[in-house]
Amino acid sequence: MGVDRNLSWDGLFNVRDLGGLERIRRGAVVRSENPEALTAAGWDALWAHGVRTVVDLRNDDERGADTAPRPSGLTTVYAPLEDYDGEAEFWRPYRETGLWGTPLYYQAFLDRFPQPVAAAVTAVARAGPGGVLVHCAVGKDRTGLVVLMLLALAGVAAEDIVADHALSNERLRPVWARLGVADQVTAVADLLAKHGTTAEACLLETLAAVDAEAYLRSAGVRADDLAAVRARLLGGRGEHAEVVA
């Protein structure tokens, strides 16, 4: 975790390479907030970093126009993770208590919605040569859930997965300011404290409760796709990050 994995892509704040974590290859998978804010220079930086596929975890009604055109060779795959309208009963208690947007809902979400998680992981597995960018709106919860599963599948230590998740806290401060909302870091910490826990504790409990491979297999991810994810992240047969600049 001593490697600075943050990336400077003009227009984004919360963007980093998973490479530099234990065993993970640089350029294989990048996580970020919504890349629609990227400037032309930002898209150039993304392309130079070797990203060739974008996996968008947002719902249709969240998508807007790009600030600058995407590179013509970039593939975007849509894998919406959360159905807010069709699963209103699930989300209601989290919205009413403010726990939506905190790691306290992660385990319940994984238990209830394995198929969307499997679809997102499969999208990473089946991406073509080059790096993959995984993103949602701010790059914290939906992206965090998918990255959690990817890293757990690759055998990254739970403590390192939790530390990676925590990096978004500082990186998102300018994003909250841009959106005109209060800084969420303190608010989330205070809310979790009222429930007798912390973000770190929630994440560690979630990781301890989930066997990533068994979970994804049960959700329908094929064995060859699981192998492809590992190859992408760790290197080896079938690896797909060879175009990284």
Tab-separated table of N, CA and C in Angstrom, residues 176-177 180-185 187:
chain	number	residue	atom	x	y	z
A	176	TRP	N	-17.371	16.265	-3.561
A	176	TRP	CA	-18.497	16.760	-2.771
A	176	TRP	C	-18.643	18.271	-2.958
A	177	ALA	N	-17.516	18.952	-2.982
A	177	ALA	CA	-17.563	20.406	-3.165
A	177	ALA	C	-18.145	20.753	-4.538
A	180	GLY	N	-21.770	20.388	-4.551
A	180	GLY	CA	-22.464	21.282	-3.645
A	180	GLY	C	-23.104	20.594	-2.462
A	181	VAL	N	-22.512	19.463	-2.019
A	181	VAL	CA	-23.046	18.741	-0.863
A	181	VAL	C	-22.010	18.739	0.251
A	182	ALA	N	-22.483	18.491	1.456
A	182	ALA	CA	-21.583	18.465	2.606
A	182	ALA	C	-20.599	17.310	2.490
A	183	ASP	N	-19.421	17.492	3.054
A	183	ASP	CA	-18.414	16.438	3.068
A	183	ASP	C	-19.000	15.200	3.738
A	184	GLN	N	-18.952	14.078	3.023
A	184	GLN	CA	-19.602	12.867	3.507
A	184	GLN	C	-18.741	12.036	4.459
A	185	VAL	N	-17.448	12.291	4.502
A	185	VAL	CA	-16.550	11.441	5.280
A	185	VAL	C	-16.930	11.453	6.762
A	187	ALA	N	-19.698	12.651	8.094
A	187	ALA	CA	-21.098	12.267	8.270
A	187	ALA	C	-21.255	10.755	8.315
